[in-house]
Short mmCIF file of C-alpha atoms and ligand atoms in Angstrom, two decimals:
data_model
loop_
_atom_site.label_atom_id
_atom_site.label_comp_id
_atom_site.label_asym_id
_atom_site.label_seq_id
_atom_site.Cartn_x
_atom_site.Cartn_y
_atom_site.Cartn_z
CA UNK X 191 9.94 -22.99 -7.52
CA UNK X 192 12.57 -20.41 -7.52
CA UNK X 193 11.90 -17.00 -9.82
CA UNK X 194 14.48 -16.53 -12.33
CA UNK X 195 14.90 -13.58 -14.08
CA UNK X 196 14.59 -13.78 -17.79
CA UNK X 197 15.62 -9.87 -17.99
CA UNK X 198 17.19 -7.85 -15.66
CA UNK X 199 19.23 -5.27 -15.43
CA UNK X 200 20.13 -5.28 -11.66
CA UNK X 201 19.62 -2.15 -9.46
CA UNK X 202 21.77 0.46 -8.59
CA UNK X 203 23.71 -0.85 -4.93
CA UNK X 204 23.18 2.09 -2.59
CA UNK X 205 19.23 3.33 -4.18
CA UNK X 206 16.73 1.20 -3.52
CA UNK X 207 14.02 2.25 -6.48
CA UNK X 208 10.28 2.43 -5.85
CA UNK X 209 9.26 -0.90 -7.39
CA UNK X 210 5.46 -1.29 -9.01
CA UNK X 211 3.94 -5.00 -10.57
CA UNK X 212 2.41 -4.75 -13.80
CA UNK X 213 0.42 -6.66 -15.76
CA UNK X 214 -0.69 -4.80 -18.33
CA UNK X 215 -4.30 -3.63 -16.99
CA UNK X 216 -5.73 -0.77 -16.73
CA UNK X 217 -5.57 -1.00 -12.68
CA UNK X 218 -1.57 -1.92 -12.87
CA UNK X 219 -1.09 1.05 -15.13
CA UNK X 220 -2.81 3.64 -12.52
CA UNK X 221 -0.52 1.75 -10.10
CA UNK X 222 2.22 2.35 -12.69
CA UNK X 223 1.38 6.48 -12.68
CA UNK X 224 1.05 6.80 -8.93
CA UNK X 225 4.74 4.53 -9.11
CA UNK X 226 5.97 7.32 -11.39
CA UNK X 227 5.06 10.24 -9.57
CA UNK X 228 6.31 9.44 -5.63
CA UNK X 229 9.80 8.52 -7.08
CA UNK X 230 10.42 11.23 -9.15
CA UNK X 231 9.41 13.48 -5.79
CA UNK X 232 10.82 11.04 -3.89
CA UNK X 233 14.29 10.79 -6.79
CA UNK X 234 14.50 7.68 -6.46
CA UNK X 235 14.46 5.66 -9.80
CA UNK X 236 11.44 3.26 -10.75
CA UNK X 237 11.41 -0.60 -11.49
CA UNK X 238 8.39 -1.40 -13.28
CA UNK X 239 8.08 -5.17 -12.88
CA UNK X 240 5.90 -8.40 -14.88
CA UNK X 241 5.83 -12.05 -13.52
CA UNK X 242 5.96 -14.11 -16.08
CA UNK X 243 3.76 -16.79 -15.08
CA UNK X 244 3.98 -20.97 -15.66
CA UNK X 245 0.64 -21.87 -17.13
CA UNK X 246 -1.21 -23.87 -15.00
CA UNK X 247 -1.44 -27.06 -17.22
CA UNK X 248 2.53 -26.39 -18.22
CA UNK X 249 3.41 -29.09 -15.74
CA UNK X 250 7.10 -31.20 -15.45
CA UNK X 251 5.50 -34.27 -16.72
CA UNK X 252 3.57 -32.31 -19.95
CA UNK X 253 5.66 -29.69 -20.67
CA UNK X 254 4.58 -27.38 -23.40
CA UNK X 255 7.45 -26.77 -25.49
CA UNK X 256 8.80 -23.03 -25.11
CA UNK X 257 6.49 -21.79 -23.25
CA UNK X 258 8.02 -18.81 -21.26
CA UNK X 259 9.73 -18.11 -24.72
CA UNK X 260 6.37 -17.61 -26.65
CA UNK X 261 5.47 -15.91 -23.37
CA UNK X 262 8.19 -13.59 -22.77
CA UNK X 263 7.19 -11.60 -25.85
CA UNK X 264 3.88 -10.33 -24.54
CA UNK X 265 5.78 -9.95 -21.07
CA UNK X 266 8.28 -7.28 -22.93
CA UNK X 267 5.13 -5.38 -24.49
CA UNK X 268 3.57 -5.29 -21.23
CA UNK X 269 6.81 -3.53 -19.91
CA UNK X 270 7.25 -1.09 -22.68
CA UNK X 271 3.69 -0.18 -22.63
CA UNK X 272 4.45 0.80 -18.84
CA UNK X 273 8.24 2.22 -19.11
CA UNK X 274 6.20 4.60 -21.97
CA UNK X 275 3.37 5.64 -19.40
CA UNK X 276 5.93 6.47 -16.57
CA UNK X 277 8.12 8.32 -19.15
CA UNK X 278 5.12 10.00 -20.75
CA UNK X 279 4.39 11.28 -17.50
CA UNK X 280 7.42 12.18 -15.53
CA UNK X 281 10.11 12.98 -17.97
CA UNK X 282 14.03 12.55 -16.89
CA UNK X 283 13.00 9.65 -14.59
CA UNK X 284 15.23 6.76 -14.51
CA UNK X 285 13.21 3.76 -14.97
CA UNK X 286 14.06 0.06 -15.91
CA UNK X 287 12.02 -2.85 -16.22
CA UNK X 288 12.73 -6.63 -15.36
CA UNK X 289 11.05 -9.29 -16.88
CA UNK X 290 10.55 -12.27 -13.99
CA UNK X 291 9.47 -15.56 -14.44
CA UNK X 292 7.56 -17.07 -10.89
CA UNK X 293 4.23 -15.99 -9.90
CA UNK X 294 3.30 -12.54 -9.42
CA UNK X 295 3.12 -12.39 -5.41
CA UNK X 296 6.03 -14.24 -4.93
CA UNK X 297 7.96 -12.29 -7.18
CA UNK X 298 7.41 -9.12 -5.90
CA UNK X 299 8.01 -10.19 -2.08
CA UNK X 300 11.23 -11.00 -3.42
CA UNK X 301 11.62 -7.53 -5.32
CA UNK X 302 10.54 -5.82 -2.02
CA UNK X 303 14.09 -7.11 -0.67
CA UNK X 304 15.69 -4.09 -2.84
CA UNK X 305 12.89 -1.34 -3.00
CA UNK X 306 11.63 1.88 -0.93
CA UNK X 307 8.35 0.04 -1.58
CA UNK X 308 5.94 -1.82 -3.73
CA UNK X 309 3.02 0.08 -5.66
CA UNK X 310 0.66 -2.27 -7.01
CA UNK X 311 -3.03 -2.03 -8.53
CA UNK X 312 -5.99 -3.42 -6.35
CA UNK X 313 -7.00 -5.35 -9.60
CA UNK X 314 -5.34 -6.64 -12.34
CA UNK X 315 -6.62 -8.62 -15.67
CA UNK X 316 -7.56 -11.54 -13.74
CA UNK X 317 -10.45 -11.46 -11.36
CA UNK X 318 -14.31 -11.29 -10.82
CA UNK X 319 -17.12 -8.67 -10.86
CA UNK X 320 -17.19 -7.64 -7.11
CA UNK X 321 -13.54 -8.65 -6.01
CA UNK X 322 -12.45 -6.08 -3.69
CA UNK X 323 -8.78 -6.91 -3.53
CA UNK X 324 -6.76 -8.90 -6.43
CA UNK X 325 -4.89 -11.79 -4.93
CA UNK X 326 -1.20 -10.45 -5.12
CA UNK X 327 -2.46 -7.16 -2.73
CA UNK X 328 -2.83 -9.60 -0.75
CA UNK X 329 0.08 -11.77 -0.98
CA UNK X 330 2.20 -8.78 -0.61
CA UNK X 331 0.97 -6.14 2.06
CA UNK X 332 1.99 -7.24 5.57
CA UNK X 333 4.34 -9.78 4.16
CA UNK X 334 7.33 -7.18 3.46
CA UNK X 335 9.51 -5.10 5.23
CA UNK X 336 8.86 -1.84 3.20
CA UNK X 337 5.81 -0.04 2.60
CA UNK X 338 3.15 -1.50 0.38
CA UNK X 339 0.83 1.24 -1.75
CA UNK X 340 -2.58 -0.32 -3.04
CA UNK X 341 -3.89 1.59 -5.73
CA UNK X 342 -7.16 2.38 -6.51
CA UNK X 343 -8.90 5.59 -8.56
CA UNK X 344 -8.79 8.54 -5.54
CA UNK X 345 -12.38 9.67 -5.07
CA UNK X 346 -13.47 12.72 -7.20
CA UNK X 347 -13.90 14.90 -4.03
CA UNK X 348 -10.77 14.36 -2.39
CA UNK X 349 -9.25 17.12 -1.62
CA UNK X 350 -5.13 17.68 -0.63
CA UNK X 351 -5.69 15.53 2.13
CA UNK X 352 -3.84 12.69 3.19
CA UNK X 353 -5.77 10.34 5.78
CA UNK X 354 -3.42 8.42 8.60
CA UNK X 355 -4.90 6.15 11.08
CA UNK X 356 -3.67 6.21 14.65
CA UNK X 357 -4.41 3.86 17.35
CA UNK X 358 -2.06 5.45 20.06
CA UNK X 359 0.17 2.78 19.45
CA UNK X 360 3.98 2.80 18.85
CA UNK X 361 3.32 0.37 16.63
CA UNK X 362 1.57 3.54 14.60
CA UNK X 363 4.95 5.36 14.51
CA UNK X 364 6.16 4.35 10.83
CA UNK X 365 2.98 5.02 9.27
CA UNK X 366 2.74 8.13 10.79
CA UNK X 367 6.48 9.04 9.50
CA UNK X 368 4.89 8.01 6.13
CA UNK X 369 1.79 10.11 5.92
CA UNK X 370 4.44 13.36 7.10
CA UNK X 371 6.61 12.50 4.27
CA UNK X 372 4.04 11.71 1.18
CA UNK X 373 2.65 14.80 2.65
CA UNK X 374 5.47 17.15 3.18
CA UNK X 375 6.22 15.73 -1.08
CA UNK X 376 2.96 16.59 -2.35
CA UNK X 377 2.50 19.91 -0.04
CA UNK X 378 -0.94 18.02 1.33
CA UNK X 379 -1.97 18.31 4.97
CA UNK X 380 -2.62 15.29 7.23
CA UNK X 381 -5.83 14.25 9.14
CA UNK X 382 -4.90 11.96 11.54
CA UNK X 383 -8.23 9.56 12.42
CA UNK X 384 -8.19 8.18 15.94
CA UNK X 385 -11.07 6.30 16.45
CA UNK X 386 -12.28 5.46 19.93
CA UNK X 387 -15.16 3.25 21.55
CA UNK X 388 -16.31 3.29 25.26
CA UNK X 389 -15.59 -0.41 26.47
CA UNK X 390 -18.51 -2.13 25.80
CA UNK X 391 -19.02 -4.71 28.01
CA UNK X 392 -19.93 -2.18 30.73
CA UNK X 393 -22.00 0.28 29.08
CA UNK X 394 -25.07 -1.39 30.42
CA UNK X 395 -23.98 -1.09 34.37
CA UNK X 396 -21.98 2.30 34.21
CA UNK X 397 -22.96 5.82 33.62
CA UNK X 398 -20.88 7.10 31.09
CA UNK X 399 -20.02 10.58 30.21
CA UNK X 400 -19.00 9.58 26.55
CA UNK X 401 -17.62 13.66 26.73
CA UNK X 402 -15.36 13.06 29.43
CA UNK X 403 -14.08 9.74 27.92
CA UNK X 404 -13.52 11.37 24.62
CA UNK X 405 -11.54 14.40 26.28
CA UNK X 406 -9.54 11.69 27.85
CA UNK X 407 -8.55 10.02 24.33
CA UNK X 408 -7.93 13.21 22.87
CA UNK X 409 -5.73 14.02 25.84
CA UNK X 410 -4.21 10.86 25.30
CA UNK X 411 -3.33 10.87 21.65
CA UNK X 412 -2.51 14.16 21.79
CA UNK X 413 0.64 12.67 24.26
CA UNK X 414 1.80 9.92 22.61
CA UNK X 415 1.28 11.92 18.91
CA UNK X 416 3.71 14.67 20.17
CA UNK X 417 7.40 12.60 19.93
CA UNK X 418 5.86 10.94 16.95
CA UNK X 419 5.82 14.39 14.63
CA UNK X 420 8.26 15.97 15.85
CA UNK X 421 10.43 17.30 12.94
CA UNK X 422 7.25 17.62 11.06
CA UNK X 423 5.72 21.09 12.09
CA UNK X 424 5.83 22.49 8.53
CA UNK X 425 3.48 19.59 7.83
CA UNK X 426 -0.16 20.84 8.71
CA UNK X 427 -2.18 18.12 10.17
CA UNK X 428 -5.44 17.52 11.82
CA UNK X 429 -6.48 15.19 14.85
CA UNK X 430 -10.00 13.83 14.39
CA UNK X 431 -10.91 11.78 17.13
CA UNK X 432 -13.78 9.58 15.89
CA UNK X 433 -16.43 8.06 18.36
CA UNK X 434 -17.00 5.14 15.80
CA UNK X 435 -15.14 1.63 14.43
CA UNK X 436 -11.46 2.18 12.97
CA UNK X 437 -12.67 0.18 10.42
CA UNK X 438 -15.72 2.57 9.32
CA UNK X 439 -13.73 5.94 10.54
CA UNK X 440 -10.99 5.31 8.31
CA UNK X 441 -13.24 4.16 5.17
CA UNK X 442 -15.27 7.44 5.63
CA UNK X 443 -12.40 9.62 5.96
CA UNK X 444 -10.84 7.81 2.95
CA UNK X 445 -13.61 9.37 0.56
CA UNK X 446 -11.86 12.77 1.04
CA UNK X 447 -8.59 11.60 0.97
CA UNK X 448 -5.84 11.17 -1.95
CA UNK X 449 -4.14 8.52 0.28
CA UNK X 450 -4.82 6.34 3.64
CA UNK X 451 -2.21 5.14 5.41
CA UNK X 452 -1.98 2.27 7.70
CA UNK X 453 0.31 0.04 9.90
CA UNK X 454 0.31 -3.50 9.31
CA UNK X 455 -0.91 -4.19 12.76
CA UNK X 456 -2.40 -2.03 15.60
CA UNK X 457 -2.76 -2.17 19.44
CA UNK X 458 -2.63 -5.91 20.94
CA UNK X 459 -1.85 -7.15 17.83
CA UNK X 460 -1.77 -10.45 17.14
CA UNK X 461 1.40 -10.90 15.95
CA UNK X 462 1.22 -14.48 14.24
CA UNK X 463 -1.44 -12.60 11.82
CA UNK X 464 0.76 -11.44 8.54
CA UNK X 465 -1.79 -8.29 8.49
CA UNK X 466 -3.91 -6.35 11.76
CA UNK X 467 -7.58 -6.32 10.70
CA UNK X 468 -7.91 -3.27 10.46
CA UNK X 469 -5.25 -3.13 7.65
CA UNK X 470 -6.99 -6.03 5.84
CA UNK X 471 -10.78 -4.33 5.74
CA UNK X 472 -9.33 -1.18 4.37
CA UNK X 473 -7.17 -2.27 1.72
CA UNK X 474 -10.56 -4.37 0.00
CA UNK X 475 -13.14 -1.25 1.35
CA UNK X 476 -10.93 1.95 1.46
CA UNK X 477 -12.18 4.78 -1.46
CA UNK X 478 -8.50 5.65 -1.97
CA UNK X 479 -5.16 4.12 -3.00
CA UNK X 480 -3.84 2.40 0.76
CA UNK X 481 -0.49 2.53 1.95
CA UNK X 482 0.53 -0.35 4.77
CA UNK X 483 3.56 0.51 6.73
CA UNK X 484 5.11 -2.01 8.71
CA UNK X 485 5.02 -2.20 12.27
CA UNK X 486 8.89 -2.47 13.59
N1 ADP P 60 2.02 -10.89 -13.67
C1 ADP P 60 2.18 -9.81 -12.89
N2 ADP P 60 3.39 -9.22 -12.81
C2 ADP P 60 3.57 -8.12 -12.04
N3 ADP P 60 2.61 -7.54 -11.35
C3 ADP P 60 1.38 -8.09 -11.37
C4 ADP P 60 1.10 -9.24 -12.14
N4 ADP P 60 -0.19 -9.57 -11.96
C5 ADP P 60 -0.72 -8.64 -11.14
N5 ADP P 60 0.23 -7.73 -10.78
C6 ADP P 60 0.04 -6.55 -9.91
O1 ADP P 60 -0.99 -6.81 -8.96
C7 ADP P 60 -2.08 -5.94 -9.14
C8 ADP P 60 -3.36 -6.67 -8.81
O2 ADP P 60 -3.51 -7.77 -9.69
P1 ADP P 60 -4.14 -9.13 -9.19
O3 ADP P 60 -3.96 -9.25 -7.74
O4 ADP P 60 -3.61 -10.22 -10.07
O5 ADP P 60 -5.67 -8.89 -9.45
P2 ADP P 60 -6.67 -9.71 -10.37
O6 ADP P 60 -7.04 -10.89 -9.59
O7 ADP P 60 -7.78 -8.72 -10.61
O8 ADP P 60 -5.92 -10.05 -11.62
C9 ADP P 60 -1.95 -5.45 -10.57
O9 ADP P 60 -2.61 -4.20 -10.75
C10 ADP P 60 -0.45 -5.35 -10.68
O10 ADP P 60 0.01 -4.17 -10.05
MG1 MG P 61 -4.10 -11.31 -11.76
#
């Protein structure tokens, strides 16, 4: 089924706006303030977004009878609800609102097509106790070309810190460039979390002087890092190299952080997968809203 818009009032050709989902929860309307605040620092305008969804039952051979139109109504309160909370908040930004009818994943992969990114909340109405990551996170990080922002409360300790993994990878490059930028907007400083294991498989027949091998990585990291923030020496950043799992380095450091950022895939990447691990563990585990950049 194709989405059709049922309201729409086109964007601007030339300014791709930060777009963000809503559907009227209270996790789509933090998604909704985060939205609001990187694109007035970014000045960019907002497009605060609701999928109108076909009821399951609604099928072609039982159709109920006007159903977007009793629908749309709620759709419309949703969006003024949210328009009002990114107004209330950031005065003097230019935000519109589309009403869509398709489902929600699918219509914000096609939204993604003409935004700087997609801000979405990790939960919405729907759901169960437990759930670490509503279905249209999902659906939409790793399947689009721009960056994807999960959010989720930031941790009451976190401190101006914004928390980049880096696997030494070229493939890191664009989150990297991300993490600079939020943090260069917000004045924050970046840790950058490179976390490193000894190959296991040998452990048990070689010495090995786990100091050496980490002065090695560092060494390492330190290289390929270099090209990649160049341009960004007012932005003060950190290199932690972690002797652990990405998965738990990067879930740790996220518990100080306001944001982690992430590539969609790492190092020997398997490329048929829409989403690296990694990527996936964090966005359901991560204490922070979670940024996925795309890999070029
Ligand atoms: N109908 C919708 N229209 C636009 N965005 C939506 C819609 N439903 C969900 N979203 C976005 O996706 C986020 C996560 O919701 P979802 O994945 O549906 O989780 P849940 O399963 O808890 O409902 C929401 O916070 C919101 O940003
Ligand atoms: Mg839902």
């Amino acid at each position: 089924m194709t989405e059709q818009p049922i309201s729409d009032p086109g964007v601007d050709p030339g300014v791709d706006p930060v777009v963000v989902g809503t559907d009227g929860s209270a996790g789509a309307t933090r998604a909704v303030e985060w939205a609001a605040d990187d694109a007035a620092l970014r000045g960019l305008p907002l497009r605060v977004v609701h999928a109108v969804e076909r009821l399951p039952y609604d099928g072609p051979r039982y159709p109920i009878p006007d159903s977007y139109d009793r629908m749309a109504p709620t759709g419309e309160q949703i969006l003024a609800h949210a328009e009002w909370v990114a107004r209330d908040r950031r005065p003097g930004l230019d935000v519109t609102t589309v009403l869509v009818e398709g489902r929600p994943g699918r219509v914000l992969r096609d939204q993604a097509a003409r935004a700087a990114e997609v801000v979405l909340g990790s939960h919405g109405a729907g759901g169960f106790p437990g759930m670490l990551l509503g279905s249209v996170g999902n659906h939409v990080a790793g399947h689009v070309a721009v960056p994807v922002v999960v959010v989720r409360p930031a941790p009451p300790e976190a401190g101006a810190e914004i928390v980049v993994g880096f696997d030494c990878s070229k493939e890191s490059g664009p989150a990297l460039t991300y993490a600079f930028e939020e943090a260069r907007l917000r004045g924050h400083r970046v840790r950058i979390v490179c976390a490193w294991e000894p190959p296991v498989p040998y452990g048990p027949v070689i010495s090995m002087d786990l100091d050496a091998m980490r002065r090695a990585a560092e060494d390492y990291a330190r290289g390929e890092l270099e090209p990649l923030q160049s341009g960004y020496a007012d932005v003060k950043t950190e290199l932690d190299m972690v002797h652990d799992h990405p998965v738990s380095a990067l879930i740790k450091a996220s518990s100080r952080a306001v944001l982690l950022v992430v590539g969609s895939h790492g190092r020997n990447a398997f490329t048929a997968a829409v989403l690296g691990s990694v990527s996936r563990a964090v966005l359901g585990h991560a204490h922070c809203p979670v940024a996925v950049v795309k890999a070029r």
